[in-house]
Short mmCIF file of N, CA and C in Angstrom, two decimals:
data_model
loop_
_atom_site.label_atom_id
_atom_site.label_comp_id
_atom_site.label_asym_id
_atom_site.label_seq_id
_atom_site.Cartn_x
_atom_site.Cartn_y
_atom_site.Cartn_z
N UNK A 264 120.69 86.05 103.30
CA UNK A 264 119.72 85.48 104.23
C UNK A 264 119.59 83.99 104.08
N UNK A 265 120.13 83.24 103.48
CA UNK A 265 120.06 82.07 103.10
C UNK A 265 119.12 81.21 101.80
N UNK A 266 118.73 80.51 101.68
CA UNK A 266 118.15 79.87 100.66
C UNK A 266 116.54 80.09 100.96
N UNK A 267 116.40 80.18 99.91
CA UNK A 267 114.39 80.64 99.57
C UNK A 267 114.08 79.07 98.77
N UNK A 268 112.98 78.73 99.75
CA UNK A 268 112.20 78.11 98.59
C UNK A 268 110.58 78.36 98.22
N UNK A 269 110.28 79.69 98.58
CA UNK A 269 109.33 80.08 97.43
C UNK A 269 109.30 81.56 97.95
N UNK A 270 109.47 82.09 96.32
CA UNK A 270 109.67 83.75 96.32
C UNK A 270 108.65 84.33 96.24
N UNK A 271 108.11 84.77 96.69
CA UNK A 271 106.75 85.63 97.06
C UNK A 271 106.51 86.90 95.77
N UNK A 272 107.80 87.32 95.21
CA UNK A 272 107.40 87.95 94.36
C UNK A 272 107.53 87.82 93.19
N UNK A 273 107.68 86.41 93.28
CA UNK A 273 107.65 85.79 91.50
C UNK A 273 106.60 86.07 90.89
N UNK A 274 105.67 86.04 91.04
CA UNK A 274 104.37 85.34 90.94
C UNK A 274 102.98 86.43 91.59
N UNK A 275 103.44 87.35 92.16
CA UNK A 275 102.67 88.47 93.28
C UNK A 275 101.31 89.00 92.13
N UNK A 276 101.39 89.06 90.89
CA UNK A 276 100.40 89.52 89.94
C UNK A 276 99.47 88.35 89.70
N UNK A 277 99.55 87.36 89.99
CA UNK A 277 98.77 86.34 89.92
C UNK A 277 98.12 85.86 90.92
N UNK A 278 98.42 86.09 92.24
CA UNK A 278 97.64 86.24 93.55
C UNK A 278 96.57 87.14 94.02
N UNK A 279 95.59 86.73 94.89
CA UNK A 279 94.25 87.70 95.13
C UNK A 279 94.74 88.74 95.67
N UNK A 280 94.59 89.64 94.99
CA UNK A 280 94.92 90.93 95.47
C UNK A 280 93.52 91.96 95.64
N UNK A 281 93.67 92.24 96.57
CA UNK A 281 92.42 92.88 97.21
C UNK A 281 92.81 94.15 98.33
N UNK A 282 91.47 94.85 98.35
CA UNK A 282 91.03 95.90 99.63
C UNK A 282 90.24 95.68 100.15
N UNK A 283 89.92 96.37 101.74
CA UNK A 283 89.23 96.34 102.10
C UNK A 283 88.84 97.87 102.47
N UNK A 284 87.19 97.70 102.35
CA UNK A 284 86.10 98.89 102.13
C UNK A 284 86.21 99.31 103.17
N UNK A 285 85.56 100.69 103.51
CA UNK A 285 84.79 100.79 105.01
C UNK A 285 84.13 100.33 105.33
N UNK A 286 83.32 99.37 104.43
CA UNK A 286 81.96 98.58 104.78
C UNK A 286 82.36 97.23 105.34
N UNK A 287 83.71 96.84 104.93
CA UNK A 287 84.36 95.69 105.54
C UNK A 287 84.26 94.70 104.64
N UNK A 288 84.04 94.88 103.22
CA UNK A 288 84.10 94.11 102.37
C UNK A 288 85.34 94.65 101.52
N UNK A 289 85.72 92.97 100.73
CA UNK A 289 86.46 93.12 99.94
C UNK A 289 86.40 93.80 98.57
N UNK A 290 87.53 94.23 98.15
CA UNK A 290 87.84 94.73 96.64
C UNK A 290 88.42 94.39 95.78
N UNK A 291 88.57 94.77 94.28
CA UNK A 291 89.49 94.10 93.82
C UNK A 291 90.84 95.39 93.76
N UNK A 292 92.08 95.14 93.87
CA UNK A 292 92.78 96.32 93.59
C UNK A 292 92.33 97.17 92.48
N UNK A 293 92.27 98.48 92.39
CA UNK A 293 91.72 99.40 91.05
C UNK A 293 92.82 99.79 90.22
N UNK A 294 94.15 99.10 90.32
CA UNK A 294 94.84 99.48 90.06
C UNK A 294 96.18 98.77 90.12
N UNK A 295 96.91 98.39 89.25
CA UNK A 295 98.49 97.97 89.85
C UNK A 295 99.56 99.42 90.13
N UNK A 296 99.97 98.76 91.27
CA UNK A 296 100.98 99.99 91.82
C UNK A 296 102.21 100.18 91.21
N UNK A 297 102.93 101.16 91.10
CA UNK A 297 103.98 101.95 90.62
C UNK A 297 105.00 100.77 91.42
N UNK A 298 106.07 100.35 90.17
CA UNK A 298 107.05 99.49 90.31
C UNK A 298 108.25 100.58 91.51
N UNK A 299 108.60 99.51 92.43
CA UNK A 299 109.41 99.91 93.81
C UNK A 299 111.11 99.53 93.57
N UNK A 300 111.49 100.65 93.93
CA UNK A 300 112.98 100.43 93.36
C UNK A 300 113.79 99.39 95.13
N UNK A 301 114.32 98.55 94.36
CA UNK A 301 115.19 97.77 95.40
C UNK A 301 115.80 98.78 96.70
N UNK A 302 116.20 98.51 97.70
CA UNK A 302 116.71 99.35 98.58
C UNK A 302 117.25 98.08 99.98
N UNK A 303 118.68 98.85 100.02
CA UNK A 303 119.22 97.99 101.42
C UNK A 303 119.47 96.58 100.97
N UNK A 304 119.44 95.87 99.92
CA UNK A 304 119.60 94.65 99.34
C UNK A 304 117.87 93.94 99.55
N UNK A 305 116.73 94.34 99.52
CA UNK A 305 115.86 93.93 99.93
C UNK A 305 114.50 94.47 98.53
N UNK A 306 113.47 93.62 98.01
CA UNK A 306 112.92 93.79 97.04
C UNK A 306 111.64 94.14 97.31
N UNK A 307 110.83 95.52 97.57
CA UNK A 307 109.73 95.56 97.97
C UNK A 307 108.61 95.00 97.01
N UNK A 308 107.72 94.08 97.88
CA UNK A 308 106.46 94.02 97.29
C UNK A 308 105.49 95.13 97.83
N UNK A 309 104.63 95.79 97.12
CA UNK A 309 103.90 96.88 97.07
C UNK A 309 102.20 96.16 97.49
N UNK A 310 101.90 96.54 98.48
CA UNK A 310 100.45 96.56 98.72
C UNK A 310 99.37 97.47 98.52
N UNK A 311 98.49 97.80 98.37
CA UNK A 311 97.39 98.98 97.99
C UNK A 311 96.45 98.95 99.29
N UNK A 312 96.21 99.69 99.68
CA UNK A 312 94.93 99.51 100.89
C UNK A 312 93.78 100.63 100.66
N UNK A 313 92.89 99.59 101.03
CA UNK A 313 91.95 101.02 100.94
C UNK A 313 91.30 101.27 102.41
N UNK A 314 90.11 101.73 102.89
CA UNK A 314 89.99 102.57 103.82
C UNK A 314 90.01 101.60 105.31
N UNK A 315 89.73 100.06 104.90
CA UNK A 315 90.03 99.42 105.76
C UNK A 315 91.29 97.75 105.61
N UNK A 316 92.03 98.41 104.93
CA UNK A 316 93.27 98.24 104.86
C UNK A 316 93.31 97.29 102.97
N UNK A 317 94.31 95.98 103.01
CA UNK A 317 94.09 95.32 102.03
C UNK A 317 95.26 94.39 102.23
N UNK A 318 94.95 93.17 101.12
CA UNK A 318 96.26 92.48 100.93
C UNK A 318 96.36 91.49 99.92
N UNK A 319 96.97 90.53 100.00
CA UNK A 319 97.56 89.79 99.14
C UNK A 319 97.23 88.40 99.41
N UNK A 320 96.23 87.71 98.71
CA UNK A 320 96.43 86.36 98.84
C UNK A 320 97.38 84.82 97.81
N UNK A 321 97.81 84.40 98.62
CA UNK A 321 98.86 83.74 97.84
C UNK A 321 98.67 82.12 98.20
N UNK A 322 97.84 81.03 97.08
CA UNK A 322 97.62 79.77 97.11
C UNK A 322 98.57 78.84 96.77
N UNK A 323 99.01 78.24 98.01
CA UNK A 323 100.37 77.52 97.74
C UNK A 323 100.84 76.58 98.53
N UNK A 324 101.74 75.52 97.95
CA UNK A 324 101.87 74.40 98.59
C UNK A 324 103.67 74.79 100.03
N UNK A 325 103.15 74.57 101.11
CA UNK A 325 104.37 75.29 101.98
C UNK A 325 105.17 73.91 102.22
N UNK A 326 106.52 74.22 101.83
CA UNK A 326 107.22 73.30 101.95
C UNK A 326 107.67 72.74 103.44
N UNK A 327 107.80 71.76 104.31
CA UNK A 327 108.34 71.27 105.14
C UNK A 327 109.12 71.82 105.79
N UNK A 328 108.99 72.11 107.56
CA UNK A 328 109.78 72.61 107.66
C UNK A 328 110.16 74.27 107.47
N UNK A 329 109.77 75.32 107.49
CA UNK A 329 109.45 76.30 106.43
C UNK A 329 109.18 77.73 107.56
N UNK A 330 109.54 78.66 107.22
CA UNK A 330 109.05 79.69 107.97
C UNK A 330 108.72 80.64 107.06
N UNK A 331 107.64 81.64 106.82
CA UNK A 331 107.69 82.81 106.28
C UNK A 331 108.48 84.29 106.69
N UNK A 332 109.28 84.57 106.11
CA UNK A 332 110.10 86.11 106.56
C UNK A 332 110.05 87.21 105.40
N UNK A 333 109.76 88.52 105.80
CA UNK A 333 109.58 89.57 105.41
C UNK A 333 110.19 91.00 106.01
N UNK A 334 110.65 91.91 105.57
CA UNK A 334 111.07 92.80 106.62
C UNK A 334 110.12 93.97 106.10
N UNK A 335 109.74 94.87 106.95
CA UNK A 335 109.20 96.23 107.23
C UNK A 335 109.52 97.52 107.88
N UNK A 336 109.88 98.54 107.99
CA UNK A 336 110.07 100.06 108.28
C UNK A 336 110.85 100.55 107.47
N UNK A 337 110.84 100.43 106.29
CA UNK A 337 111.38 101.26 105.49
C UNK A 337 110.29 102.77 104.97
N UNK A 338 110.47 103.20 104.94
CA UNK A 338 109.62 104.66 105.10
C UNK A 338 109.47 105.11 103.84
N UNK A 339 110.45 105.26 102.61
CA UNK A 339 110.30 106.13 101.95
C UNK A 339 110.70 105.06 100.65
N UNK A 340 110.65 105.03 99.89
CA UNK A 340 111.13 104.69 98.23
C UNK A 340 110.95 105.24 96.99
N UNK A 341 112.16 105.11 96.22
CA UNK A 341 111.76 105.21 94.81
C UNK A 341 111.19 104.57 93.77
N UNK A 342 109.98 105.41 93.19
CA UNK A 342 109.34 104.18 91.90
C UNK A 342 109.35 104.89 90.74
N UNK A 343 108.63 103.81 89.86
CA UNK A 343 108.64 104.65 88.47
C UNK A 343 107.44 106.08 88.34
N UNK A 344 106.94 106.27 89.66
CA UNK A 344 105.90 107.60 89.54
C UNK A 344 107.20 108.56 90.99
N UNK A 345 108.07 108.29 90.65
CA UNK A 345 108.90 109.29 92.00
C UNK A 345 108.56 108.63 93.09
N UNK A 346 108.98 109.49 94.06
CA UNK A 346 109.30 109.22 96.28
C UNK A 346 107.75 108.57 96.52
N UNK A 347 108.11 107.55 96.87
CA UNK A 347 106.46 107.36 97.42
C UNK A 347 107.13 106.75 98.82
N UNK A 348 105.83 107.39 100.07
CA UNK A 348 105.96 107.33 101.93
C UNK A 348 105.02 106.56 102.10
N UNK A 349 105.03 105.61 102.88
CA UNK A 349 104.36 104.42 102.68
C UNK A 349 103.48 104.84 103.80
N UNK A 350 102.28 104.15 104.43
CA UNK A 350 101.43 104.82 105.13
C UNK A 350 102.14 104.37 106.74
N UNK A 351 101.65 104.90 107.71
CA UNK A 351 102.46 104.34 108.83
C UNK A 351 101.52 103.85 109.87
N UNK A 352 101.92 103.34 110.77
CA UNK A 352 101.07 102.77 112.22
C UNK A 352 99.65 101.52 111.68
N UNK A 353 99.92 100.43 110.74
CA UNK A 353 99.24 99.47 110.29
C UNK A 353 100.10 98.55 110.27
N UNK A 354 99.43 97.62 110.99
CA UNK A 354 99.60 96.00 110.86
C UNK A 354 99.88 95.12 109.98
N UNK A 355 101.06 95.04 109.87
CA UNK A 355 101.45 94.17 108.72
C UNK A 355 100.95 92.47 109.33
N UNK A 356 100.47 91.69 109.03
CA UNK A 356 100.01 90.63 109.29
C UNK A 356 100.52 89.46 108.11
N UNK A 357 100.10 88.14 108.92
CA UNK A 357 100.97 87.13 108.11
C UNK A 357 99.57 85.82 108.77
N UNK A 358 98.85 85.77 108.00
CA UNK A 358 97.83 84.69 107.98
C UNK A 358 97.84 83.47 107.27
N UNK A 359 96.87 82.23 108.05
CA UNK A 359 97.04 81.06 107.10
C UNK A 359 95.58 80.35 107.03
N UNK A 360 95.03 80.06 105.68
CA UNK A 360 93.81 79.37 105.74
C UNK A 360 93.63 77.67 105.00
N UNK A 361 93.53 76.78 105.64
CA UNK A 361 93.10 75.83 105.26
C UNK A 361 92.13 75.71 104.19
N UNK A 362 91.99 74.73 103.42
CA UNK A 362 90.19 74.80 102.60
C UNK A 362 89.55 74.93 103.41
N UNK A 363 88.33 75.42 102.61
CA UNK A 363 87.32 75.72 103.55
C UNK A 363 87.28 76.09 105.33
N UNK A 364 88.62 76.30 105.57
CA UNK A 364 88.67 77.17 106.97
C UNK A 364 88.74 78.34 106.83
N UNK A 365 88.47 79.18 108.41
CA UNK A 365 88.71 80.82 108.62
C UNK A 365 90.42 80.63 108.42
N UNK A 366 90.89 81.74 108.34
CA UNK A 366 91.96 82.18 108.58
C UNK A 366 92.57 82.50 109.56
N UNK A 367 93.94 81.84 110.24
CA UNK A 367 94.74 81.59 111.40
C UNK A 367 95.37 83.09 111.10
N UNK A 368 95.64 83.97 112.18
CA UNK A 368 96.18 85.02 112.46
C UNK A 368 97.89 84.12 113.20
N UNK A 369 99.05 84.24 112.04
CA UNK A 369 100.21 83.71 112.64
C UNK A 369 101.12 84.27 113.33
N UNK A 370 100.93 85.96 113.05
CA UNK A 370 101.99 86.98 113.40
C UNK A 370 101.70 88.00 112.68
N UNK A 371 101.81 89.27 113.50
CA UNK A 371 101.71 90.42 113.14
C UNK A 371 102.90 91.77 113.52
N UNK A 372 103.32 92.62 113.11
CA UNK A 372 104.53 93.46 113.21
C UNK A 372 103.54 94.85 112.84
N UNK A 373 104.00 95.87 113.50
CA UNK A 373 102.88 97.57 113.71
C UNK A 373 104.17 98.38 112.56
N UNK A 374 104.17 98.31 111.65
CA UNK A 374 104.35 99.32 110.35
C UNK A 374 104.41 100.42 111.06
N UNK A 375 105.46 101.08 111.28
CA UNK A 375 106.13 102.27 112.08
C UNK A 375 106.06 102.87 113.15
N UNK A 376 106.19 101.60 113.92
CA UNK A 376 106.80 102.03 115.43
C UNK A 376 108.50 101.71 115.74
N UNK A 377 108.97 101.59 114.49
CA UNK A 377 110.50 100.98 114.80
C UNK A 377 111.22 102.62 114.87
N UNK A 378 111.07 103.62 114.51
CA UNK A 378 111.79 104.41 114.59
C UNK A 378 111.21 105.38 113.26
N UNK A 379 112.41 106.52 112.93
CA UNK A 379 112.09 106.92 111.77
C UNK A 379 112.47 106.24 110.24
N UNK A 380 112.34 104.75 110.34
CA UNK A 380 111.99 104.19 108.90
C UNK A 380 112.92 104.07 107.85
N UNK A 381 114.15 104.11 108.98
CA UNK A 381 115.71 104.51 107.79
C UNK A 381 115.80 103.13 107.14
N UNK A 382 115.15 101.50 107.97
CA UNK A 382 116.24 100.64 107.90
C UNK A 382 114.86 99.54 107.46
N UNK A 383 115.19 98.21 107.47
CA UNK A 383 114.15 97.51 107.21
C UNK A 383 114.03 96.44 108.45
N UNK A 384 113.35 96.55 109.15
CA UNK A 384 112.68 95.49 110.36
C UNK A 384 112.68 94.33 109.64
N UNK A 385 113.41 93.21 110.02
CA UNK A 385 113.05 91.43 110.01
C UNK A 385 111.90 90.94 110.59
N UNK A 386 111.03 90.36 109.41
CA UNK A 386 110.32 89.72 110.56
C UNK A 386 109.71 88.39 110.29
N UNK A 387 109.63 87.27 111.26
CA UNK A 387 109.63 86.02 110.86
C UNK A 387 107.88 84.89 111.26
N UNK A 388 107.69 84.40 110.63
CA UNK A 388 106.63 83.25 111.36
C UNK A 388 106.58 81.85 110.87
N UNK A 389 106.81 81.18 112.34
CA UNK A 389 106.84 79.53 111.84
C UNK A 389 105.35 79.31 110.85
N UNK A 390 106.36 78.24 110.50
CA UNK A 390 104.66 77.72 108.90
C UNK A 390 104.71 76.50 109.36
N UNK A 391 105.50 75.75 110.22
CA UNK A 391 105.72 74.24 110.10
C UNK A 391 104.92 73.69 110.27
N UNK A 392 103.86 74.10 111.20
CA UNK A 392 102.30 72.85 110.87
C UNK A 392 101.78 72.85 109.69
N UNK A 393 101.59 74.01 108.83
CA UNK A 393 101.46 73.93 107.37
C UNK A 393 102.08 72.94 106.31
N UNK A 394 103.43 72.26 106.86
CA UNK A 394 104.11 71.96 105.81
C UNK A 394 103.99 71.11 105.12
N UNK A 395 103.50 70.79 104.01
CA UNK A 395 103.41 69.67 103.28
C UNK A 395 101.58 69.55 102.28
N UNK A 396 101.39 71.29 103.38
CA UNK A 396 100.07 71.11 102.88
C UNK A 396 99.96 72.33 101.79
N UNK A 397 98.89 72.54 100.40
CA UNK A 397 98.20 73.46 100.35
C UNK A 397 97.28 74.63 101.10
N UNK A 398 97.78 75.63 100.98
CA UNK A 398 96.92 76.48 102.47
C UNK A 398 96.77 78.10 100.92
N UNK A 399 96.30 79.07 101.39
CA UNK A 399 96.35 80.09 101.57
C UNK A 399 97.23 81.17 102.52
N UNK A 400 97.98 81.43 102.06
CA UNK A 400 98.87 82.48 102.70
C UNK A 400 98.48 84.21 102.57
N UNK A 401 98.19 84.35 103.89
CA UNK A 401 97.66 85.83 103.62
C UNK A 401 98.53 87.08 104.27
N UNK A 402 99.03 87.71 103.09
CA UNK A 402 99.65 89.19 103.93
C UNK A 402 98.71 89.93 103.78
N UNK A 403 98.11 91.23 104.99
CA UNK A 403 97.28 92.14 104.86
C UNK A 403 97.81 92.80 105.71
N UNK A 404 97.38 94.52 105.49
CA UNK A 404 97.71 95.26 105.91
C UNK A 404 96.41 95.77 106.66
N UNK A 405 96.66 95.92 107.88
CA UNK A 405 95.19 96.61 108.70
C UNK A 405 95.51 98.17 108.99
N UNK A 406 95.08 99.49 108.93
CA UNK A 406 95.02 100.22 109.38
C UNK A 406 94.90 100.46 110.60
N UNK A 407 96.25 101.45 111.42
CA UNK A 407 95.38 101.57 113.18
C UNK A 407 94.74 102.79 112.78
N UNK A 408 95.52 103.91 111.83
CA UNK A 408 94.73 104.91 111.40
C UNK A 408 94.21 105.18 110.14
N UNK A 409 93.33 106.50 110.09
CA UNK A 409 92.83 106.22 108.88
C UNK A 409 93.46 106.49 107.90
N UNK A 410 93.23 105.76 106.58
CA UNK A 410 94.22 106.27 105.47
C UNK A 410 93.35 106.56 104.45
N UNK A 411 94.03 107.16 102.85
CA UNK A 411 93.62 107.79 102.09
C UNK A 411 93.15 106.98 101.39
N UNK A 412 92.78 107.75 100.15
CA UNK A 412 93.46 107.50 98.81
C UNK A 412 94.99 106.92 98.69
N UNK A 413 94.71 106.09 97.52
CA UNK A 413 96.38 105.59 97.10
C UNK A 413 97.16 105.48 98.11
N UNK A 414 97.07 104.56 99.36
CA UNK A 414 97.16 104.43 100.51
C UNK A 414 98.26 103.37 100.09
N UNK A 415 99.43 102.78 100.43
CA UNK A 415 100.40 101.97 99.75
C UNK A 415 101.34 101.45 100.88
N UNK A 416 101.63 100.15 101.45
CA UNK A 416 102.34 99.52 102.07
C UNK A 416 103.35 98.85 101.69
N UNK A 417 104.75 98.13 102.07
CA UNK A 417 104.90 97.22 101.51
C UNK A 417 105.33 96.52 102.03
N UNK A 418 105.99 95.22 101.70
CA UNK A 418 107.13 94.00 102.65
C UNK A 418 108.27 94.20 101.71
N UNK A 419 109.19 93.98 102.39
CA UNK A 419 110.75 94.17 102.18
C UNK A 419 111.28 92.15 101.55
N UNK A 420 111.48 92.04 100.36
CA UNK A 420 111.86 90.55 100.27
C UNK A 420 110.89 89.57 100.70
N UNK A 421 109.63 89.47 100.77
CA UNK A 421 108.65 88.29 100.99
C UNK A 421 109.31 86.99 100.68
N UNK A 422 109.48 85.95 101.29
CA UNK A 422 109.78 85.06 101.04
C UNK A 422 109.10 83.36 102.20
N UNK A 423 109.03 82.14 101.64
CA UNK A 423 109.66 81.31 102.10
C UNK A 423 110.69 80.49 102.19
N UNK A 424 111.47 80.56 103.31
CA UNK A 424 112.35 80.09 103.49
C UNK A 424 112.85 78.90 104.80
N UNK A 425 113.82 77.86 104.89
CA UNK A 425 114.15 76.86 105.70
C UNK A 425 113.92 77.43 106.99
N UNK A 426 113.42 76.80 107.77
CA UNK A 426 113.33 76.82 109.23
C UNK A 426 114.74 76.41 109.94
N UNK A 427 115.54 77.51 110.50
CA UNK A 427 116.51 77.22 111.20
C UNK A 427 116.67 76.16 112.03
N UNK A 428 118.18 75.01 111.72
CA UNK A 428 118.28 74.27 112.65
C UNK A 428 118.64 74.45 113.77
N UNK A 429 117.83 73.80 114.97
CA UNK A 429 118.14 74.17 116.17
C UNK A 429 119.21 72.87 116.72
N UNK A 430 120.74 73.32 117.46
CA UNK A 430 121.12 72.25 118.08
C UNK A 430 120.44 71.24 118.90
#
C-alpha cells in the first residue's frame, strides 16, 4: 500500500479507549480484547463496543499532506480466545477534533453491507486541512443494531499515510 507515516497500531494501548453506554455516556474499556491474528496481509485493530457503540481516541500530530486509510468487512478471525464474528451493520467512522472543539465527522463506511465478509473493504479520508496540526483522531464504531455483550469490531491496518499525487 505504500509508505505509512503513522501506524495506528503502534501505540493503540495508549490511546482513549472507550464505550459508549445506553445512557450515551462514555466508558472506560472493561477489558483489553483477545489479540487478532493477521489475515489477507492486513493487521486488525480490535475495538470493544458497548450498547451504544465505542472507540478509540488517538492524540496526534497529522503530518502534511496525509490521508487516513483503514479497511473493513472482514467477518470472521482468529485470536488467542478462538473464531471471533465481529458484530455487523455499524458505522465504522473516522473523526477529527481540534482543542477544545466538537468533533468533525470526516467519513464513515456501514460494517457489513459489502457482502458476506470474505475480503477486507478499503477505506480512505482526506486529513489535509489537519496537517501540520495536533488534533484528536477518532475511530468509533456506532451501532445501527443492537449489540451485546463482548460486542467487538475492528479496522483492517489503521494507518496514516501520503496523500496521493494528483497529475
Amino acid at each position: 500500500r505504500g509508505a505509512t507515516r503513522v501506524d495506528l497500531l503502534e501505540n493503540w494501548l495508549h490511546a482513549g479507549l472507550w464505550l459508549r453506554g445506553a445512557d450515551g455516556g462514555r466508558y472506560p474499556w472493561p477489558k483489553i480484547p483477545p489479540r487478532l491474528a493477521t489475515r489477507h496481509n492486513r493487521r486488525p485493530l480490535p475495538m470493544l463496543m458497548g450498547p451504544g457503540g465505542g472507540g478509540i481516541d488517538f492524540r496526534l500530530l497529522i503530518p502534511k499532506d496525509s490521508v487516513f486509510q483503514g479497511d473493513v468487512g472482514l467477518r470472521g478471525l482468529t485470536s488467542t480466545e478462538g473464531l471471533i464474528f465481529q458484530k455487523r451493520f455499524v458505522d465504522m467512522t473516522v473523526s477529527v477534533a481540534r482543542d477544545s472543539e466538537d468533533f468533525v465527522r470526516l467519513g464513515s463506511i456501514r460494517e457489513g453491507e459489502g457482502g458476506p465478509g470474505r475480503q477486507w473493504t478499503p477505506f480512505e479520508v482526506d486529513l489535509s486541512e489537519y496537517g501540520g496540526e495536533y488534533v484528536t483522531l477518532r475511530l468509533e464504531a456506532i451501532p445501527t443494531l443492537e449489540v451485546g455483550e463482548d460486542a467487538m469490531v475492528w479496522w483492517g491496518s489503521p494507518r496514516i499515510a501520503p496523500k496521493a499525487k494528483t497529475p
